[in-house]
Coordinates of C-alpha atoms and ligand atoms in Angstrom, one line a residue:
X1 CA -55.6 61.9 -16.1
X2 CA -55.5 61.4 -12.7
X3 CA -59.0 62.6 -10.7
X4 CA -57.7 62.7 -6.9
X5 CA -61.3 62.6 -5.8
X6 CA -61.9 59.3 -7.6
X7 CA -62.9 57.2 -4.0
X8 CA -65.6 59.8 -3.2
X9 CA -67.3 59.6 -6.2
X10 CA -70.4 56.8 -6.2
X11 CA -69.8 53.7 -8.3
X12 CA -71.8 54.8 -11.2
X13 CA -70.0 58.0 -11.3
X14 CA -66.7 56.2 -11.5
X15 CA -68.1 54.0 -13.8
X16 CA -68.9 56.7 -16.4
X17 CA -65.5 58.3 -15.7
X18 CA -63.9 55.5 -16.6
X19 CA -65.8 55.4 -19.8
X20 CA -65.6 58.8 -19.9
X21 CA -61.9 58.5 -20.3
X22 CA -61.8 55.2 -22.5
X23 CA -60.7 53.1 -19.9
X24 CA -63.9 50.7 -20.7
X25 CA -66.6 50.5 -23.1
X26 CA -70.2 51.4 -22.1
X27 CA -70.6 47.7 -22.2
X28 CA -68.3 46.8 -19.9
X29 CA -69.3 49.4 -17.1
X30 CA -73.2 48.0 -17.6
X31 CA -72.3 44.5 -17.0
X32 CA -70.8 45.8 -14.0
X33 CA -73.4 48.4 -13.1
X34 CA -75.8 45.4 -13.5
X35 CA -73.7 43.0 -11.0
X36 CA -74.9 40.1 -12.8
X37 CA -74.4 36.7 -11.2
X38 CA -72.9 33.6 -13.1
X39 CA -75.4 31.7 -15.1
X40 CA -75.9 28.3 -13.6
X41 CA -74.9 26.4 -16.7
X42 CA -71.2 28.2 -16.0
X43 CA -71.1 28.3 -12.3
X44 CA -72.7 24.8 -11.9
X45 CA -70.0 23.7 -14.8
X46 CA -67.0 24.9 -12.9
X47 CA -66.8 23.1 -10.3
X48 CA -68.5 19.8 -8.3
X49 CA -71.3 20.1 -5.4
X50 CA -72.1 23.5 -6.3
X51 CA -74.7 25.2 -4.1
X52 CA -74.7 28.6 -5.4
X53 CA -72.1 32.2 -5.7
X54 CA -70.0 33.9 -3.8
X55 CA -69.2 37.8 -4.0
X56 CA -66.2 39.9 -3.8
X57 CA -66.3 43.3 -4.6
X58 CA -64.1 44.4 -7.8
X59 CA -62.0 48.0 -8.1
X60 CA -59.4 49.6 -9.9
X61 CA -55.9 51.3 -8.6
X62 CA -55.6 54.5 -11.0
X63 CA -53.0 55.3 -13.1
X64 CA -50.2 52.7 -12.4
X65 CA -46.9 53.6 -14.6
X66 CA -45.0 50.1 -15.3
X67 CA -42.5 50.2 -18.2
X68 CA -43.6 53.8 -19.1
X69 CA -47.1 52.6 -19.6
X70 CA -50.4 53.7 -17.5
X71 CA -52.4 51.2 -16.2
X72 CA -56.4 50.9 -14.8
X73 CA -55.1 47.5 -12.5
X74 CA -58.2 45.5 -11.7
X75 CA -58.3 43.9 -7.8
X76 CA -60.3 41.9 -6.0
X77 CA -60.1 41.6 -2.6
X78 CA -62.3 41.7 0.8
X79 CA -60.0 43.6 3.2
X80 CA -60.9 47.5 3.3
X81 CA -57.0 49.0 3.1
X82 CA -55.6 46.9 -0.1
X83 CA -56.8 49.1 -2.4
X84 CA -56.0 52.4 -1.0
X85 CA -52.9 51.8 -0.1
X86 CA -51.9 50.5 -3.9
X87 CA -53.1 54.2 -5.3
X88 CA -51.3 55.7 -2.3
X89 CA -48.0 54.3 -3.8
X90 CA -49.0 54.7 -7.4
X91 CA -49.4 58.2 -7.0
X92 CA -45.8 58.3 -5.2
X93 CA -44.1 56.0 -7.8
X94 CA -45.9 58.1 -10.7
X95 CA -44.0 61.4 -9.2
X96 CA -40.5 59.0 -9.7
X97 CA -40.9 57.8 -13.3
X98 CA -43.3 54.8 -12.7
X99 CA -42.1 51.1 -12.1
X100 CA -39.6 49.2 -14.3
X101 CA -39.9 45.3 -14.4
X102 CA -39.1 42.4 -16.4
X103 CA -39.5 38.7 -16.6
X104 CA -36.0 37.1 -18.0
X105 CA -37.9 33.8 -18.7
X106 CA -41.4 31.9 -18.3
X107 CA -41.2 28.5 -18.4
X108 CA -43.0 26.0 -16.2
X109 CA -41.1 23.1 -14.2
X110 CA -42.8 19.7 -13.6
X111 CA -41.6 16.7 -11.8
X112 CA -41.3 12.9 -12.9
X113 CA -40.1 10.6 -10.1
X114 CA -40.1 6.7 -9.6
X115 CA -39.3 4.5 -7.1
X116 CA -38.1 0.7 -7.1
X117 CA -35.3 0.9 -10.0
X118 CA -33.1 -1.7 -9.4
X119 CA -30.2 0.5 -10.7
X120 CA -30.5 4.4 -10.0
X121 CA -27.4 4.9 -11.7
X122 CA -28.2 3.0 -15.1
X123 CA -31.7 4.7 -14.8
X124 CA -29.9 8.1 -14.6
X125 CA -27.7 7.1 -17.8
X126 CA -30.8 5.8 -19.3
X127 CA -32.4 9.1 -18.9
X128 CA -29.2 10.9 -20.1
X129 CA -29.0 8.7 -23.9
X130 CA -32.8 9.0 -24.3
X131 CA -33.4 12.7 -24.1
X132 CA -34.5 12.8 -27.9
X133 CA -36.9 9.8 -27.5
X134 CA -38.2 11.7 -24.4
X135 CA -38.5 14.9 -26.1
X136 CA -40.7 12.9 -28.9
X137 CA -42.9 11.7 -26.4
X138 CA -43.3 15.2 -25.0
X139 CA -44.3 16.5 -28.3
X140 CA -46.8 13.8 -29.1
X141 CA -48.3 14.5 -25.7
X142 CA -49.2 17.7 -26.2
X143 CA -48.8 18.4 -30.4
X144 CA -50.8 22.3 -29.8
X145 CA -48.6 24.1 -27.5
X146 CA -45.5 22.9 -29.7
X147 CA -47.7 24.4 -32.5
X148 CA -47.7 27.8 -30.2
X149 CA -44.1 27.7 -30.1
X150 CA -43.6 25.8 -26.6
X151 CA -43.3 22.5 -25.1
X152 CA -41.1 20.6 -23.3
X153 CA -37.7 22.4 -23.4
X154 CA -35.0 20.2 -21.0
X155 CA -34.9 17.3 -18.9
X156 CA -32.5 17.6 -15.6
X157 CA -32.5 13.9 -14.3
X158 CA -31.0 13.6 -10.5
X159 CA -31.2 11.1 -8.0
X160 CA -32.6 11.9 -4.3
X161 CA -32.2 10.5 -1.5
X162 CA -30.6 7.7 -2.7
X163 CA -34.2 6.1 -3.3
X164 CA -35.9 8.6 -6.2
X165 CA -35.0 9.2 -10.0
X166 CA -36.4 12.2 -10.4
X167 CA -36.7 13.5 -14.2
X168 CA -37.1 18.0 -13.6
X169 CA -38.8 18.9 -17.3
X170 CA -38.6 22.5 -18.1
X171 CA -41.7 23.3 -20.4
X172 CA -42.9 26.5 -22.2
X173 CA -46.3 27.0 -22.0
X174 CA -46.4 30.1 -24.2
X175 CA -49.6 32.2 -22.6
X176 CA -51.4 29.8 -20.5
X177 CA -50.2 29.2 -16.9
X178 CA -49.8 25.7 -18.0
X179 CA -50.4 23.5 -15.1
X180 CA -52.5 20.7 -17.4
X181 CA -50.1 21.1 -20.0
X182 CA -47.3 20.4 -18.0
X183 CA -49.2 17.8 -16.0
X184 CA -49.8 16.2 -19.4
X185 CA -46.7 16.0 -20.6
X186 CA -44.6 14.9 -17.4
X187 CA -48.0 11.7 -17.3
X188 CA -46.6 10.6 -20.6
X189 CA -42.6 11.0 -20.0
X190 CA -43.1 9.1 -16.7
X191 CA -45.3 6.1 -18.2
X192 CA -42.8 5.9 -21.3
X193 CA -39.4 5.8 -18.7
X194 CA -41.4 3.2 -16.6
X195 CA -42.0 1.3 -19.9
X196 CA -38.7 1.4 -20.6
X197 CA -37.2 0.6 -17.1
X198 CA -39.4 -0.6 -14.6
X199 CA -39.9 0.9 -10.9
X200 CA -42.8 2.2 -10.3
X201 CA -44.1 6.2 -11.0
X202 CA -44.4 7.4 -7.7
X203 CA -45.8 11.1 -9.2
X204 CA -45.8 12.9 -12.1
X205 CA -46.6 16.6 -11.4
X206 CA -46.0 20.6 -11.9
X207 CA -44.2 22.0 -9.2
X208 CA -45.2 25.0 -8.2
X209 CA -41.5 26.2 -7.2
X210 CA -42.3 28.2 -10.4
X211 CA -38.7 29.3 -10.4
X212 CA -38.3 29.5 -14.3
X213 CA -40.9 32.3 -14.0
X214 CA -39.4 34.9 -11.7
X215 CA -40.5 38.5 -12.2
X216 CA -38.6 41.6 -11.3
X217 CA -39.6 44.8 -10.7
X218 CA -38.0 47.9 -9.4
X219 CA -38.5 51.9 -8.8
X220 CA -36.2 54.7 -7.4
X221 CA -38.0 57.4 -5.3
X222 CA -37.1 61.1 -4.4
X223 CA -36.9 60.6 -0.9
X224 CA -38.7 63.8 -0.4
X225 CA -42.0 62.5 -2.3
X226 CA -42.0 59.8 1.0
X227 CA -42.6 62.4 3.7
X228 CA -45.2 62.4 6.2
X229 CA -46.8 65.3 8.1
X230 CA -44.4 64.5 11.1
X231 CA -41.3 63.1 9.4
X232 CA -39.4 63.9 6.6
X233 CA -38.7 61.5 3.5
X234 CA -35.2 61.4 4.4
X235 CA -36.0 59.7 7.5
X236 CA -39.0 57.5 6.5
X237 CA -36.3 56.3 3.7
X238 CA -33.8 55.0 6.0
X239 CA -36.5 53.8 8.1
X240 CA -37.9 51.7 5.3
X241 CA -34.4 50.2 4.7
X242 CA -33.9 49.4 8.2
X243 CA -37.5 47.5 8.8
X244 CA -36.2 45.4 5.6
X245 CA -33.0 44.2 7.2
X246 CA -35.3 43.5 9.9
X247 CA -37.3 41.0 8.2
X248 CA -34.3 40.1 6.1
X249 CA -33.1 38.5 9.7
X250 CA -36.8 38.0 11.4
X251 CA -38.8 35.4 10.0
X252 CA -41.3 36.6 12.0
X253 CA -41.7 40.0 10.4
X254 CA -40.8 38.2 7.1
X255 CA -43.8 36.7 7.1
X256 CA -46.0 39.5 7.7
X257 CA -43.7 41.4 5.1
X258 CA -44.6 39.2 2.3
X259 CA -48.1 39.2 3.1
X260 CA -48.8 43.3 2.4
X261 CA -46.9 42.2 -0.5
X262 CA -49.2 39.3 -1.7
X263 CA -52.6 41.7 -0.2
X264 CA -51.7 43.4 -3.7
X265 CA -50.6 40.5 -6.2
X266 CA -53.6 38.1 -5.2
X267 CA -56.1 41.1 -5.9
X268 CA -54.8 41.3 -9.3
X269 CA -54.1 37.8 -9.5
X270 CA -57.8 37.2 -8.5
X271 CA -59.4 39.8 -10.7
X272 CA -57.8 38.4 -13.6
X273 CA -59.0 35.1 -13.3
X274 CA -55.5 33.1 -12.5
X275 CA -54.8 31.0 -9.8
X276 CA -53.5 32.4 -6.7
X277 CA -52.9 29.3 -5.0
X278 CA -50.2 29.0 -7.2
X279 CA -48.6 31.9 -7.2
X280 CA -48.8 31.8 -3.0
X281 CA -46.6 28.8 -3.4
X282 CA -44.3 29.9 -5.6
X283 CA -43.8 32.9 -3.6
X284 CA -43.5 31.8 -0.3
X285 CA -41.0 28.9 -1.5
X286 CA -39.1 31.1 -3.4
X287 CA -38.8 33.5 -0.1
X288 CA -37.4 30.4 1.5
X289 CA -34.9 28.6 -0.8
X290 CA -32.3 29.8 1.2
X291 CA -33.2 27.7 4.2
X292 CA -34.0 31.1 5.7
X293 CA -36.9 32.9 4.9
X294 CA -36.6 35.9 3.3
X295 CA -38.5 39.2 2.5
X296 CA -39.6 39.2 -1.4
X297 CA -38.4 43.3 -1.2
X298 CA -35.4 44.6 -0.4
X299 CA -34.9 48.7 0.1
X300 CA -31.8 50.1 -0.3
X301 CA -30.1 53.7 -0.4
X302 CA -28.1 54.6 -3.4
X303 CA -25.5 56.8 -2.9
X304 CA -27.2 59.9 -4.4
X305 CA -30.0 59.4 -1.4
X306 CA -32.5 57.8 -3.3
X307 CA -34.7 55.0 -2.0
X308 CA -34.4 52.0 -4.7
X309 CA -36.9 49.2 -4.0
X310 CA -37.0 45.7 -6.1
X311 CA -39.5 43.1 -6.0
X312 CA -38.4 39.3 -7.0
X313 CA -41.4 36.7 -7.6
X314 CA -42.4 34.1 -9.5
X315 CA -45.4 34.6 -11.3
X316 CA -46.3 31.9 -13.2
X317 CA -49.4 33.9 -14.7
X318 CA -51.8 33.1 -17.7
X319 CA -53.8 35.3 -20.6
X320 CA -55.6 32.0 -21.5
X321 CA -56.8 28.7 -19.7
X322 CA -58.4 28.2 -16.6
X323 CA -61.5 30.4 -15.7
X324 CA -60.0 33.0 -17.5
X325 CA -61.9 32.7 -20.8
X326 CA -65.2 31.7 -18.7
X327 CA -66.0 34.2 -16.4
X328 CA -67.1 37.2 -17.7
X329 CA -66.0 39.5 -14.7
X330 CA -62.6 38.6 -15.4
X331 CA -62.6 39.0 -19.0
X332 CA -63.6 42.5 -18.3
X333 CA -60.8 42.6 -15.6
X334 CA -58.9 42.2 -18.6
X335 CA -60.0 44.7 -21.1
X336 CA -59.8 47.2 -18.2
X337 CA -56.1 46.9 -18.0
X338 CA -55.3 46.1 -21.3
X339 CA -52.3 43.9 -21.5
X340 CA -51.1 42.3 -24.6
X341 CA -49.4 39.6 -23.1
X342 CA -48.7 36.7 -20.2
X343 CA -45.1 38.8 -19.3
X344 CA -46.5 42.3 -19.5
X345 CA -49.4 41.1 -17.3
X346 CA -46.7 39.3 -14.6
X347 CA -45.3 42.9 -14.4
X348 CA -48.2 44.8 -13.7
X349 CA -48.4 42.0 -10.7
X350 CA -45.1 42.6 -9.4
X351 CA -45.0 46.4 -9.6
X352 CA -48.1 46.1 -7.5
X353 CA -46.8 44.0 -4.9
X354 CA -43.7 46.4 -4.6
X355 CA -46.0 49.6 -3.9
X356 CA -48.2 47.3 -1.6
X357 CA -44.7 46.7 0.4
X358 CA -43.6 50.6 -0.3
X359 CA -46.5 51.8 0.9
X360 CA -47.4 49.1 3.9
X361 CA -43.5 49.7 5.6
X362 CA -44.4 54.0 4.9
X363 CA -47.0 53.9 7.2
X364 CA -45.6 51.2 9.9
X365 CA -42.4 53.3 10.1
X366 CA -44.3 57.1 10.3
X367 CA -48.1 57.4 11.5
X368 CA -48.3 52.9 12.1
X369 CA -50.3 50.7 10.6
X370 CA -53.3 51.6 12.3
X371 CA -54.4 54.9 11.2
X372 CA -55.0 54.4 7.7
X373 CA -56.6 50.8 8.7
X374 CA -59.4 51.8 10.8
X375 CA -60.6 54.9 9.1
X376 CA -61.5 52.0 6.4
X377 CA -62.5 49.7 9.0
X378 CA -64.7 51.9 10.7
X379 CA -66.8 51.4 7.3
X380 CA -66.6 47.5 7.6
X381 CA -67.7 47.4 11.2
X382 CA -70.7 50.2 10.3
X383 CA -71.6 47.8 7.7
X384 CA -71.5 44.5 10.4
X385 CA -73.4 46.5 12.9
X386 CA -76.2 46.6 10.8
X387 CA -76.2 50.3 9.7
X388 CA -78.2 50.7 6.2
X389 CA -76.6 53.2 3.4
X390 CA -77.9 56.4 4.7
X391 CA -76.3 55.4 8.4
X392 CA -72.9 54.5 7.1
X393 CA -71.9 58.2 6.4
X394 CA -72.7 59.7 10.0
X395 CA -71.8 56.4 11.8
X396 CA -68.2 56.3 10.3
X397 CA -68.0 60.2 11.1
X398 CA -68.3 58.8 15.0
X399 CA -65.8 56.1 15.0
X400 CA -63.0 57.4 13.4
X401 CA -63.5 59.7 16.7
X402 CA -63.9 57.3 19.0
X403 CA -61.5 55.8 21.7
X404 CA -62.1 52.2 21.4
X405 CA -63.3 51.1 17.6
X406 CA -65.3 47.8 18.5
X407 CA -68.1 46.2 17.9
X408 CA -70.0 47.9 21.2
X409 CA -68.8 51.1 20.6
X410 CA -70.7 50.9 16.9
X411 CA -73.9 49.1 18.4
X412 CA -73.8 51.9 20.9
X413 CA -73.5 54.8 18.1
X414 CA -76.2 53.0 15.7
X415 CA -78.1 52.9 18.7
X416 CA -77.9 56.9 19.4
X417 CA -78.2 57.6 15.5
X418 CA -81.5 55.9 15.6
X419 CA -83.1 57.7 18.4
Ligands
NDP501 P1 -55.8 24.9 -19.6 O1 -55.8 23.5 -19.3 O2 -57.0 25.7 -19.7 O3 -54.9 25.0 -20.9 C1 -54.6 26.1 -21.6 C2 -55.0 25.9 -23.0 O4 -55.2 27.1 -23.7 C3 -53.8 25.3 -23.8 O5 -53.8 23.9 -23.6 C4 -54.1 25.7 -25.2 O6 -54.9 24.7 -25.8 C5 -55.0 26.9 -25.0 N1 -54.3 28.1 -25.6 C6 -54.9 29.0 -26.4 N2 -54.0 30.0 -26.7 C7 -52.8 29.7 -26.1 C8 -51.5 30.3 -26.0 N3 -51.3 31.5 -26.7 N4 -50.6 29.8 -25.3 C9 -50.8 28.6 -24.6 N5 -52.0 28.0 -24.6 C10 -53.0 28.5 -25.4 O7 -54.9 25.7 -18.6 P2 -53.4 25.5 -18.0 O8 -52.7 24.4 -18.6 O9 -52.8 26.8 -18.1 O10 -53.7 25.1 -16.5 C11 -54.2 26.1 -15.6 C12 -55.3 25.6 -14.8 O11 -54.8 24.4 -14.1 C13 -55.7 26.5 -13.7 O12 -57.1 26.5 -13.6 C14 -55.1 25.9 -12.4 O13 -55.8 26.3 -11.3 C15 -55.2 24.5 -12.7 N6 -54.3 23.6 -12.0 C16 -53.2 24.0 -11.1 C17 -52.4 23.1 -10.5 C18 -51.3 23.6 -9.6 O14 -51.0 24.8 -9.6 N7 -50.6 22.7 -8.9 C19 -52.6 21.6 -10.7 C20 -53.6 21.3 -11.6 C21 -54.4 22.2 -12.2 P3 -54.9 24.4 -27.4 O15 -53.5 24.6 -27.8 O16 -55.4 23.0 -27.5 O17 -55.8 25.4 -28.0

C-alpha cells in the first residue's frame, strides 16, 4: 500500500489518502484538516497559570511492519529530519520481514524510604513478617486497579547507606502508565510502616528507573538493502557495527547515539499523549546502570552477513490516564495506529527508535549527517526568513545549491526572489 510519493503530496491530499485507504475515518482527517485548538475549558483545566496553546505539527511514518503487523505511527516533533528518516528505515526494514519486539513484563517500581529508625535491622525484619498486612494496605489503597487485575505485586525491603529503609514495591498497573497509582499506593505503605515503627517518611514515590518495563525490539537486514550510491551495504554494515562499539566505549558519542534514538520514541511518545519525561529517564538511566553509559542499540554481524540490530528500553507507556483520554489530537493519534494494547503500543515505540538509530548511523557512516539534514533545513530556514508559501518552493530550490546555508545567504535569496 505503500505510495512513495506520499511527502509531495499536500496535506489534504494525504489526508484523503489515508482515508482513502481506511487508515482514518473522514472524521478524523476533518478534525485535523480543521486544526482545531483546545477548548479553554480543557486547556485551561490541564494545567495552572495557563496563558494560551502551543503547536506542534502532527505526521505519520507509513507502513511500519512490527510483529508482522503494518502500522500508520503518529509523531510529533519540531525538528525537520525525524520523520523522514523513520520512513527511510521503514521502507528498509519492510524489504527484511518488518521489526520483531516484545515486552517480557510491565510493571511499575515505586520507592518507600524513612529515616530515623532506631533499629534498621528490626525495621527490615519488620518489613519482612508484615508483607501480607502490607499487601492489604496496598489493596485498600487503590481497590480499582486490583479490580483490573493489578496492584501491588512485591515488596523488596533493603537498607542504604546505613541511614535508609527503603521498601522497592513492584506494582502492575495494567494499561495506565501508572505513576498516581503507584504514587498512591507507596503514600499508604509508607504512612502504615511509620505507624507501625516510627522514623520518619522521608519520600514515597515512583521511580522512574522503569526497569520492570523494558522493551525489546529487533530486525535482521540484507546487507545489500543498506547500500548507498557510493558504498555498498556490505560496507555500510560493518561500518554501522563499528560506530556502535564506538559509543559502546565513548560516552560522548553515546550520548548523541541515544538521542537519534529518542528523536523517534518521544514523537510517538508525544503524539500519543504519554509522558515523555518519563520515558527520557528511564532511558537514559537504564543506558547507565552499568556505571558506564551505554548505547540503547547494539549492531552486530551474524555469521551469514546479515546486519542484526536490537533495541532495549523501558517504556513505561499508557492506553489510558493522563491526557490521553483528554486531548482530542491524541485520541486520534490513536485510532490512526490502531493498537489494542499498552505492550503492543511499547513496541511500535521501540521498533521506531531502532530505525531512527538504523537509519541515523546509515547516513553518518556513508553520505554524513548533513546531507539529508539541510535539504529539510533549507525549508525551516525559508520559513524563518520570512518567505510566504508561494516563496518556499523556489527559495529551497536555491539553498540546497548554495555554499554556505545561513541565515544571510536566505535573506539574500528572498531578497533576489522579490525583485
Ligand atoms: P491516571 O492517574 O490518569 O490513572 C489512570 C487511571 O485510569 C487508573 O487509575 C484507572 O482508574 C483508569 N483506568 C481505566 N482503564 C484502565 C486500565 N485498563 N488499566 C489501568 N487503569 C485504567 O494516570 P496514571 O496513574 O497512569 O499516571 C500517569 C500520569 O501521572 C501522567 O500524566 C504522568 O505525567 C503523571 N505523573 C508522572 C510522574 C513521574 O513520571 N515521575 C509523577 C507524577 C505524575 P479507575 O480504575 O478508577 O477507573
Amino acid at each position: 500500500m505503500t505510495d512513495p510519493k506520499f511527502y509531495q503530496l499536500t496535506r489534504t491530499e494525504r489526508l484523503a489518502w489515508l482515508v482513502a485507504h481506511e487508515q482514518l475515518s473522514a472524521e478524523d482527517a476533518a478534525f485535523l484538516a480543521q486544526q482545531q485548538p483546545l477548548s479553554d475549558e480543557i486547556a485551561g483545566s490541564m494545567i495552572e497559570n495557563q496563558i494560551g496553546q502551543y503547536q506542534l505539527p502532527i505526521g505519520v511514518v507509513q507502513d511500519v511492519v512490527v510483529n508482522g503487523q503494518t502500522y500508520q505511527v503518529p509523531m510529533v516533533v519540531e525538528e525537520p529530519s525525524v520523520i523522514a528518516a523513520a520512513n527511510n528505515a521503514a521502507k528498509m526494514v519492510r524489504l527484511n520481514g518488518g521489526f520483531q519486539t516484545h515486552q517480557q513484563q510491565r510493571t511499575m517500581l515505586g520507592e518507600v524510604v524513612l529515616t530515623d529508625l532506631p533499629d534498621l535491622k528490626v525495621a527490615q525484619n519488620w518489613v519482612l513478617a508484615n508483607q501480607d498486612l502490607l499487601m492489604r494496605v496496598a489493596q485498600a489503597a487503590h481497590p480499582s486497579i486490583v479490580k483490573r487485575g493489578g496492584g501491588l505485586q512485591a515488596i523488596k525491603v533493603t537498607v542504604v547507606d546505613q541511614t535508609f529503609l527503603k521498601l522497592a514495591l513492584t506494582i502492575d498497573t495494567q494499561e495506565a502508565m501508572g505513576a498516581n497509582i503507584v504514587n498512591t499506593i507507596c503514600e499508604a505503605i509508607a504512612r502504615e510502616v511509620q505507624s507501625d515503627l516510627g522514623g520518619t517518611i522521608l519520600l514515597s514515590v515512583l521511580t522512574n528507573a522503569a526497569f520492570g518495563a523494558v522493551t525489546v525490539a529487533t530486525v535482521t537486514l540484507e546487507p545489500a538493502t543498506l547500500a548507498t550510491k557510493q558504498l555498498a551495504g556490505e560496507i555500510v554494515a560493518q561500518r554501522i557495527v563499528q560506530a556502535t562499539r564506538f559509543a559502546q566505549v565513548d560516552l560522548p558519542r553515546a550520548a548523541t547515539h541515544n538521542k537519534g534514538i529518542m528523536n523517534g520514541v518521544d514523537a510517538v511518545v508525544l503524539a500519543t499523549g504519554n509522558d515523555w519525561r518519563a520515558i527520557e529517564a528511564g532511558a537514559h538511566s537504564y543506558a547507565a546502570q552499568s556505571g558506564q553509559y551505554q548505547p540503547l542499540t547494539s549492531w552486530q554481524l551474524a555469521a551469514d552477513g546479515r546486519l542484526v540490530g536490537r533495541i532495549e528500553i523501558p517504556l513505561p507507556i499508557g492506553m489510558v490516564g493522563g491526557s490521553i483520554g483528554i486531548l482530542p489530537a491524541v485520541q486520534v493519534a490513536h485510532r490512526l495506529l490502531k493498537v489494542t494494547n499498552a505492550c503492543e503500543l511499547a513496541g511500535v515505540i521501540a521498533a521506531i527508535g531502532l530505525g531512527q538509530n538504523l537509519a541515523a548511523l546509515r547516513a553518518l557512516v556513508s553520505d554524513g549527517i548533513q546531507k539529508g539534514h539541510m535539504a529539510l533545513q533549507a525549508k525551516s530556514l525559508a520559513i524563518a526568513v520570512g518567505a510566504t508559501e508561494t516563496e518556499i518552493e523556489p527559495l529551497v530550490a536555491q539553498l540546497t545549491q548554495a555554499k554556505h546555508l545561513n541565515t544571510a545567504t536566505a535573506t539574500a535569496f528572498l531578497a533576489q526572489l522579490r525583485h
